[in-house]
Coordinates of C-alpha atoms and ligand atoms in Angstrom, one line a residue:
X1 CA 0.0 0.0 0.0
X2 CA 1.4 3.6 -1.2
X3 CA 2.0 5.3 2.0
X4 CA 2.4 9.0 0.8
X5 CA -0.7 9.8 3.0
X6 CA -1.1 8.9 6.2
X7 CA -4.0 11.4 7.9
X8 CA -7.5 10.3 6.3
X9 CA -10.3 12.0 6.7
X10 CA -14.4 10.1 6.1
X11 CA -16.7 12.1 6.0
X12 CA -20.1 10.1 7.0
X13 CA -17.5 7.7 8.7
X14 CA -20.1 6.3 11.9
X15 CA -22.5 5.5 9.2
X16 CA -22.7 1.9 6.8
X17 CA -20.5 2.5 4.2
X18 CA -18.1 5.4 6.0
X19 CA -17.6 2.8 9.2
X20 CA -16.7 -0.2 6.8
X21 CA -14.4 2.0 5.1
X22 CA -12.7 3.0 8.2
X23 CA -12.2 -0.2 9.6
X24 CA -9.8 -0.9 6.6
X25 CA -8.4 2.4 6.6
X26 CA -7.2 1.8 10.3
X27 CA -6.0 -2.0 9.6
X28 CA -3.5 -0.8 6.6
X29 CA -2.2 2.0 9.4
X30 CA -3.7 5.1 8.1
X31 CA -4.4 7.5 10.9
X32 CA -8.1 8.4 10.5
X33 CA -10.6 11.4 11.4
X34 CA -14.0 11.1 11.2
X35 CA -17.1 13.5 10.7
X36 CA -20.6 12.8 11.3
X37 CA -23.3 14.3 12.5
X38 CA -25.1 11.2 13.6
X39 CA -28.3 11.7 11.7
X40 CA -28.3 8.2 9.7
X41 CA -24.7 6.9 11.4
X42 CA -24.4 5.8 14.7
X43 CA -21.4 6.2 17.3
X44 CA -22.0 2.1 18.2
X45 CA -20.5 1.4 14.2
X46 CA -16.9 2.7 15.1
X47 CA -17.2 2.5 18.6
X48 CA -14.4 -0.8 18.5
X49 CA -11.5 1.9 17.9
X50 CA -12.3 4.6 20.7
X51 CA -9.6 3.5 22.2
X52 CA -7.1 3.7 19.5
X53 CA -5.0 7.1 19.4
X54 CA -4.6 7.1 15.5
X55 CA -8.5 7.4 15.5
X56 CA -10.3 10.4 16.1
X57 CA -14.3 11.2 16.2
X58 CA -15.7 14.6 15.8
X59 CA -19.3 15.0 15.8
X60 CA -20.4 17.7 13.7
X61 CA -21.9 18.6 10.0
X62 CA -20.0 18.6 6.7
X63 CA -22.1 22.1 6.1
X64 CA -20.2 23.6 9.3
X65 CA -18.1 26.3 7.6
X66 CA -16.1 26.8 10.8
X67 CA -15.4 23.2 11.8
X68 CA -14.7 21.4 8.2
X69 CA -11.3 23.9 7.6
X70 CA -10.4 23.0 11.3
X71 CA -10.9 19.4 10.9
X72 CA -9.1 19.0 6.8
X73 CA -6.2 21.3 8.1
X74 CA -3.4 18.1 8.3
X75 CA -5.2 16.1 6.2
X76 CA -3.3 13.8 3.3
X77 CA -7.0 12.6 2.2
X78 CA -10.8 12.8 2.1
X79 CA -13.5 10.1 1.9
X80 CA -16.2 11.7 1.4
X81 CA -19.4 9.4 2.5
X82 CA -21.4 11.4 4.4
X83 CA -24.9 12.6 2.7
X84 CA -28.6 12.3 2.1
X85 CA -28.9 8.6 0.7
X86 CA -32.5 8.7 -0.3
X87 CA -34.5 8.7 -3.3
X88 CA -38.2 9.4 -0.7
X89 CA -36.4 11.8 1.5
X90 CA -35.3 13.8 -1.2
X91 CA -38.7 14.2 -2.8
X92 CA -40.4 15.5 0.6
X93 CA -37.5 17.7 1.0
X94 CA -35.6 18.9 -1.7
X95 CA -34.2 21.7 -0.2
X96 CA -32.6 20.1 3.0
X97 CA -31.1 17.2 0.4
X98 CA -29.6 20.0 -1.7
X99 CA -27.8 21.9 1.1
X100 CA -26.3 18.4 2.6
X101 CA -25.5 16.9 -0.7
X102 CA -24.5 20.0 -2.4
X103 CA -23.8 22.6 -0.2
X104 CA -21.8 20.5 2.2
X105 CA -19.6 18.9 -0.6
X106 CA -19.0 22.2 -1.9
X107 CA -17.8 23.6 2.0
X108 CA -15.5 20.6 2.2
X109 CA -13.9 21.1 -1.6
X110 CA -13.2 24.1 -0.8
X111 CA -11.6 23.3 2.8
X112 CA -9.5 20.1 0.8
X113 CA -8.2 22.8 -2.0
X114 CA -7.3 25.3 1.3
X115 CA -5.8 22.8 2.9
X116 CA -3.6 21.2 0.0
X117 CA -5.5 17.8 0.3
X118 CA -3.7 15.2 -2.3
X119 CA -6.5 13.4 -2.7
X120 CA -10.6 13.5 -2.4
X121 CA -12.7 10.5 -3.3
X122 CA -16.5 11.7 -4.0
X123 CA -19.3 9.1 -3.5
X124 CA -21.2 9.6 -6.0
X125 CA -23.9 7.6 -7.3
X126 CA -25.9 5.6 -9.7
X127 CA -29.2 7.4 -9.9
X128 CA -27.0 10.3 -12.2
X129 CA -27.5 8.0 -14.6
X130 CA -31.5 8.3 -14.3
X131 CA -33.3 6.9 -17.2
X132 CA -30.7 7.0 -19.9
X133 CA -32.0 3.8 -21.8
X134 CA -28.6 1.9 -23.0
X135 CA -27.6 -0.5 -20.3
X136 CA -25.3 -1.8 -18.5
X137 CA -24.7 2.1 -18.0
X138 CA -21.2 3.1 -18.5
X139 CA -19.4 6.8 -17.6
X140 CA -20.0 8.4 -21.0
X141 CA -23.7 7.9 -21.0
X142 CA -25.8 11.0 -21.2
X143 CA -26.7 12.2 -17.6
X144 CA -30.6 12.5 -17.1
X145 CA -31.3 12.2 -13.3
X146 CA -34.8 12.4 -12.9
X147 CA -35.0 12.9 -8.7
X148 CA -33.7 15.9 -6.2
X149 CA -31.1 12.9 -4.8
X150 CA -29.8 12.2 -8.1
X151 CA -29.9 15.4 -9.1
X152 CA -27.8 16.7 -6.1
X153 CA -25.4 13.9 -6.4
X154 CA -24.8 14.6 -10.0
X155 CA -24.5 18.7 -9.0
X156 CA -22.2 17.6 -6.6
X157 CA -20.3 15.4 -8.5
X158 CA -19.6 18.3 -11.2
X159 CA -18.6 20.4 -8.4
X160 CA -15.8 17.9 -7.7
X161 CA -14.6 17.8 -11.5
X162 CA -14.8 21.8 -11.5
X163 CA -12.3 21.5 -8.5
X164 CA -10.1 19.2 -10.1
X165 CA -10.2 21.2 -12.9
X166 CA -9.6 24.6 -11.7
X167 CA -7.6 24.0 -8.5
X168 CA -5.9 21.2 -9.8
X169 CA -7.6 18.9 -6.5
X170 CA -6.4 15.5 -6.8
X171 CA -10.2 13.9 -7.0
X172 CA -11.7 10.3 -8.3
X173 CA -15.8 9.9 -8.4
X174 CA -17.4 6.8 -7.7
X175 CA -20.9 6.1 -9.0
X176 CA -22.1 3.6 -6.2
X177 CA -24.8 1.1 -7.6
X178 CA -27.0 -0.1 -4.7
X179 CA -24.6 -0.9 -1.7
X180 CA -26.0 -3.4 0.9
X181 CA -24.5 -5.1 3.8
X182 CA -24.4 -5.1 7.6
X183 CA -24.8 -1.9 9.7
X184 CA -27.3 0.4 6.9
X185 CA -29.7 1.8 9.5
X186 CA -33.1 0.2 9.4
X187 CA -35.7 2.5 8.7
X188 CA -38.3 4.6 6.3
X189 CA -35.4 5.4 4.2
X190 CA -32.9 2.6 4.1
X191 CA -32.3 0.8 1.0
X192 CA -34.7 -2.1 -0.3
X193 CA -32.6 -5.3 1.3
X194 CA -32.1 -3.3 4.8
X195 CA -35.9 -3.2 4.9
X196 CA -36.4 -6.8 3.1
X197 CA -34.2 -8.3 5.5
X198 CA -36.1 -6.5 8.5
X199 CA -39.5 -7.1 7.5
X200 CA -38.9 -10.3 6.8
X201 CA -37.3 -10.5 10.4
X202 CA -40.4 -9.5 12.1
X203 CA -42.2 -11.8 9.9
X204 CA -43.9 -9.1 7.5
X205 CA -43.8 -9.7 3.8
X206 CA -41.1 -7.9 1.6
X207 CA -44.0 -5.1 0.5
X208 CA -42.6 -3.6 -2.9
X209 CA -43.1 -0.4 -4.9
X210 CA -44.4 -0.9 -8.8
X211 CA -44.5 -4.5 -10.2
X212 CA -41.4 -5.6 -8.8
X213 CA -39.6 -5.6 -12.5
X214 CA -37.4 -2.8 -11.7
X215 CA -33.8 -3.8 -11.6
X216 CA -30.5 -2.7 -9.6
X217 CA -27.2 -3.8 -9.6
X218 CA -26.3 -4.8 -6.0
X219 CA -23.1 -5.0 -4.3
X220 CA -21.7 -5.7 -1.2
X221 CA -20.2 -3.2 1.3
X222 CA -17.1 -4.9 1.0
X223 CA -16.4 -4.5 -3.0
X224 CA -17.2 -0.6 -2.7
X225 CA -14.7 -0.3 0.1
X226 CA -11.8 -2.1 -2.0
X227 CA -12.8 0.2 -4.7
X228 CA -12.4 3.4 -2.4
X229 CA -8.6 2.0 -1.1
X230 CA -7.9 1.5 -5.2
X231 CA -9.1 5.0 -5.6
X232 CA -6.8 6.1 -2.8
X233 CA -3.7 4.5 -4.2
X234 CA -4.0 4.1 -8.3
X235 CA -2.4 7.1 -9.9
X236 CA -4.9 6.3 -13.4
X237 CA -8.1 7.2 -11.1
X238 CA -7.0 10.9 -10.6
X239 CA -9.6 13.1 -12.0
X240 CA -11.7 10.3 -13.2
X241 CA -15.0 8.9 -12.6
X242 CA -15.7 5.0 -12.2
X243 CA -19.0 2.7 -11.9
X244 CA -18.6 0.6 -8.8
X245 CA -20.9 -2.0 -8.6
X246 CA -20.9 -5.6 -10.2
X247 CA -22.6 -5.8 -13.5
X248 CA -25.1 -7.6 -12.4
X249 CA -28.9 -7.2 -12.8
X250 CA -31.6 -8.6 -10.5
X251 CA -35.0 -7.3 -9.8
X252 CA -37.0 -6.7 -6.7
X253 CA -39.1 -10.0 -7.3
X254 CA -36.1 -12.0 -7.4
X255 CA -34.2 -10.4 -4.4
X256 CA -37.5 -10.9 -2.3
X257 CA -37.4 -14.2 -3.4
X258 CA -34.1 -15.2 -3.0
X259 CA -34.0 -13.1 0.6
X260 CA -37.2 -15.2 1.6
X261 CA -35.1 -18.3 0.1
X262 CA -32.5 -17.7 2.3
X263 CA -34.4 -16.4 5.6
X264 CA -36.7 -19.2 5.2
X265 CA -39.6 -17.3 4.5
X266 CA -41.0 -18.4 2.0
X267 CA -44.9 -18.4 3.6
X268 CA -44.6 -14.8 3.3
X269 CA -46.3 -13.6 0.0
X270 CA -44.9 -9.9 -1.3
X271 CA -47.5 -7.5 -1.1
X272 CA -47.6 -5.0 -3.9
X273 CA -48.1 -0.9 -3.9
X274 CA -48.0 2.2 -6.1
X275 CA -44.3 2.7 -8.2
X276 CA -42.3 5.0 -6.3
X277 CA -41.8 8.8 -7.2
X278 CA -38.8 9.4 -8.8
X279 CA -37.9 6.1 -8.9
X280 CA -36.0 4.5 -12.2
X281 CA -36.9 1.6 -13.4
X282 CA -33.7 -0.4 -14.1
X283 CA -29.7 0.0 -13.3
X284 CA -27.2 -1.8 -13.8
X285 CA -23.3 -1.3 -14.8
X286 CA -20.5 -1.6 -17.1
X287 CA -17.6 -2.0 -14.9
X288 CA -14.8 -2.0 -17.6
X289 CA -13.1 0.9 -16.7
X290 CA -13.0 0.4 -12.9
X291 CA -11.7 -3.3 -13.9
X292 CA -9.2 -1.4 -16.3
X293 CA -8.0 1.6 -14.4
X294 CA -8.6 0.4 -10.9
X295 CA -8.3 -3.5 -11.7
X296 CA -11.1 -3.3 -9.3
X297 CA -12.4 -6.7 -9.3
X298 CA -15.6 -7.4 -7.4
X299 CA -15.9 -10.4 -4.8
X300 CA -19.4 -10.9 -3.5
X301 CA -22.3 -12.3 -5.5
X302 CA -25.8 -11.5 -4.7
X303 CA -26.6 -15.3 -2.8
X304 CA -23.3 -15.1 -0.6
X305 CA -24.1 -11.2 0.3
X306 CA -27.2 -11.7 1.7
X307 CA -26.3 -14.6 3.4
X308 CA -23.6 -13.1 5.3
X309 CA -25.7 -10.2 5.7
X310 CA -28.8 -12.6 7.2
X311 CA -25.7 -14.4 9.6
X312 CA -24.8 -10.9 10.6
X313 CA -28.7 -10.0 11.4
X314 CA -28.4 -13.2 13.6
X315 CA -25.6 -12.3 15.6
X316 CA -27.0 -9.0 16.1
X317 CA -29.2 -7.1 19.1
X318 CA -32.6 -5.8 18.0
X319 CA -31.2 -2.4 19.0
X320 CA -28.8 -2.3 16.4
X321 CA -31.3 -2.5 13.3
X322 CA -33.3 0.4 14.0
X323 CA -32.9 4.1 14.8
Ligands
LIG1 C1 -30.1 3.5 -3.8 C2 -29.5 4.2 -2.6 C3 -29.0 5.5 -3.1 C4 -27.9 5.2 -4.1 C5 -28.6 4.5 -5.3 C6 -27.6 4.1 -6.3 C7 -30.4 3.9 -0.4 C8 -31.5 4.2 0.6 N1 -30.6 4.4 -1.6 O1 -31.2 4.2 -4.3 O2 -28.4 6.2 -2.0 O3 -27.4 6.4 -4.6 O4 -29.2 3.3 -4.8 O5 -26.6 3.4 -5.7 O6 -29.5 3.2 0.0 N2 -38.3 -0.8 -3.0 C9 -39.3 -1.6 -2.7 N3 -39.7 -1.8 -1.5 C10 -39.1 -1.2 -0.4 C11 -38.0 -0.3 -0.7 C12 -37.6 -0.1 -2.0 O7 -39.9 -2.2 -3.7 O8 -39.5 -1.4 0.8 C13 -37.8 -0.6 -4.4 C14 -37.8 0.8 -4.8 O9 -39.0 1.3 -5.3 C15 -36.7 0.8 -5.9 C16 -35.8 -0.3 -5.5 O10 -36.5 -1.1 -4.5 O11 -37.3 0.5 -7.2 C17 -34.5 0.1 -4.8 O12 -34.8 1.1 -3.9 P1 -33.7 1.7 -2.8 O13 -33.1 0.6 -2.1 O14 -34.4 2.7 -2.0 O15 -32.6 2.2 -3.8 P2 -32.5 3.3 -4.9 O16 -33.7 4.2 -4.9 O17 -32.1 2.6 -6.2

């Protein structure tokens, strides 16, 4: 592992994919900061390094124009995790999505560029895509986004490329497809297999949105984080923007299949409601360039993710899952 940095800074690092990140992060001896402001990520997901001196938590927002410089000054790198996740949310309240998503990626650039940061990986997303038609979706598609999320990831996203461009900030993008695995929050706006997997837990049927034909491409926790520690280290990502995900393309009758499958659930029949607003109806990715730039290779297949996740629900307390 290239050890020009050694201070990293994730943003969104207490919540599911910021926490899994710095677990690794701290394993290859990187030193590690975190920001969160605790409203989707939890102290109990990092809570196994407060103890360790080349960990530190800070509770507070990424829109905080007086903490962020404080907390990049020293800083060799950014993660930057930490957002409004979701499609619902963002349609009953586009303006608070906007100023997290935008306006808080925009406060940290600008702290990263102030504070010589050498290099700032953006977790971007999928949905920028939106209903471009050719698929598997690759990076030189046509953007159409067609929600407030996807459209504040995407703003975001060209706020990072203006930086690299004009400042010369050492960035990478990657567009996240559908990331599942152990610690998402469980609640109204968690992703579909978080909910799945905890309906199904309190023996409720999978209820889903539309006819169920929809498709995503999802991948395990894991895979993005190995992407994220390629994006750290591989000169050829600098400035780029990469589809993480695993080119693969299931719909949301066959995960609440395979989920009841797995859970033993089977008696549970899905119950069906109204499509979702702003919803698209199918995703999934070309991974080419992440396989040639990156080599980022992923691991987990659908089957083996959701039964470690369903092993992980197992070993864990009911007051883990929710809020
Ligand atoms: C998800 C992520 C988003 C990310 C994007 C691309 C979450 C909460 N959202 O959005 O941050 O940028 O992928 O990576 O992690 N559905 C049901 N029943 C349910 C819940 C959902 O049928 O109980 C359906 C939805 O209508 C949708 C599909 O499942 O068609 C996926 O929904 P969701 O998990 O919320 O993900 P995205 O909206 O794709």
């Amino acid at each position: 592992m290239q050890q020009s940095y050694s201070k990293i800074l994730v943003t969104g690092g207490a919540g599911f994919i910021g926490s899994h990140l710095v677990d690794r992060l701290l394993k290859e001896g990187f030193a590690v900061s975190v920001i969160d402001n605790l409203s989707a990520g939890r102290r109990g997901n990092v809570a196994h390094h407060h103890d360790r001196k080349d960990f530190h938590f800070i509770e507070g927002d990424i829109r905080d124009t007086t903490l962020v410089p404080k907390i990049v000054a020293g800083v060799d790198a950014v993660f930057h995790e930490a957002a409004l996740v979701s499609v619902p949310r963002s349609v009953e309240n586009p303006l608070l999505t906007n100023e997290v998503n935008v306006s808080g990626t925009l406060n940290l650039l600008k702290a990263s560029v102030d504070a010589h940061v050498k290099r700032f990986v953006y977790a971007s997303s999928s949905s920028v895509y939106g209903e471009a038609e050719t698929l598997p979706k690759h990076e030189k598609l046509a953007l159409q986004p067609i929600s407030p999320y996807a459209v504040s990831k995407l703003a975001a996203e060209n706020y990072v490329e203006a930086f690299h461009a004009v400042y010369g900030l050492n960035t990478c993008c990657l567009r996240y497809f559908n990331v599942y695995g152990p610690r998402q929050t469980y609640g109204p706006y968690s992703g579909v297999i978080t909910i799945f997997v905890n309906r199904l837990l309190d023996n409720e049927a999978p209820l889903i949105y539309g006819d169920g034909k929809q498709t995503r491409d999802f991948t395990y926790v894991q895979d993005v984080v190995e992407a994220n520690m390629l994006a750290l280290t591989k000169q050829s990502a600098t400035g780029e923007v990469f589809n993480i995900a695993t080119g693969t393309q299931t719909t949301i009758n066959q995960l609440a299949t395979m989920l009841q499958q797995i859970m033993d659930k089977t008696n549970l029949k899905p119950v069906y409601a109204a499509p979702r607003l702003g919803d698209i109806k199918h995703s999934y990715a070309d991974v080419t360039k992440a396989k040639d730039l990156l080599q980022y290779n992923p691991q987990m297949s659908l089957k083996d993710g959701l039964t470690k996740l369903v092993k992980w629900y197992a070993a864990s307390s009911q007051a883990q899952r929710t809020l």
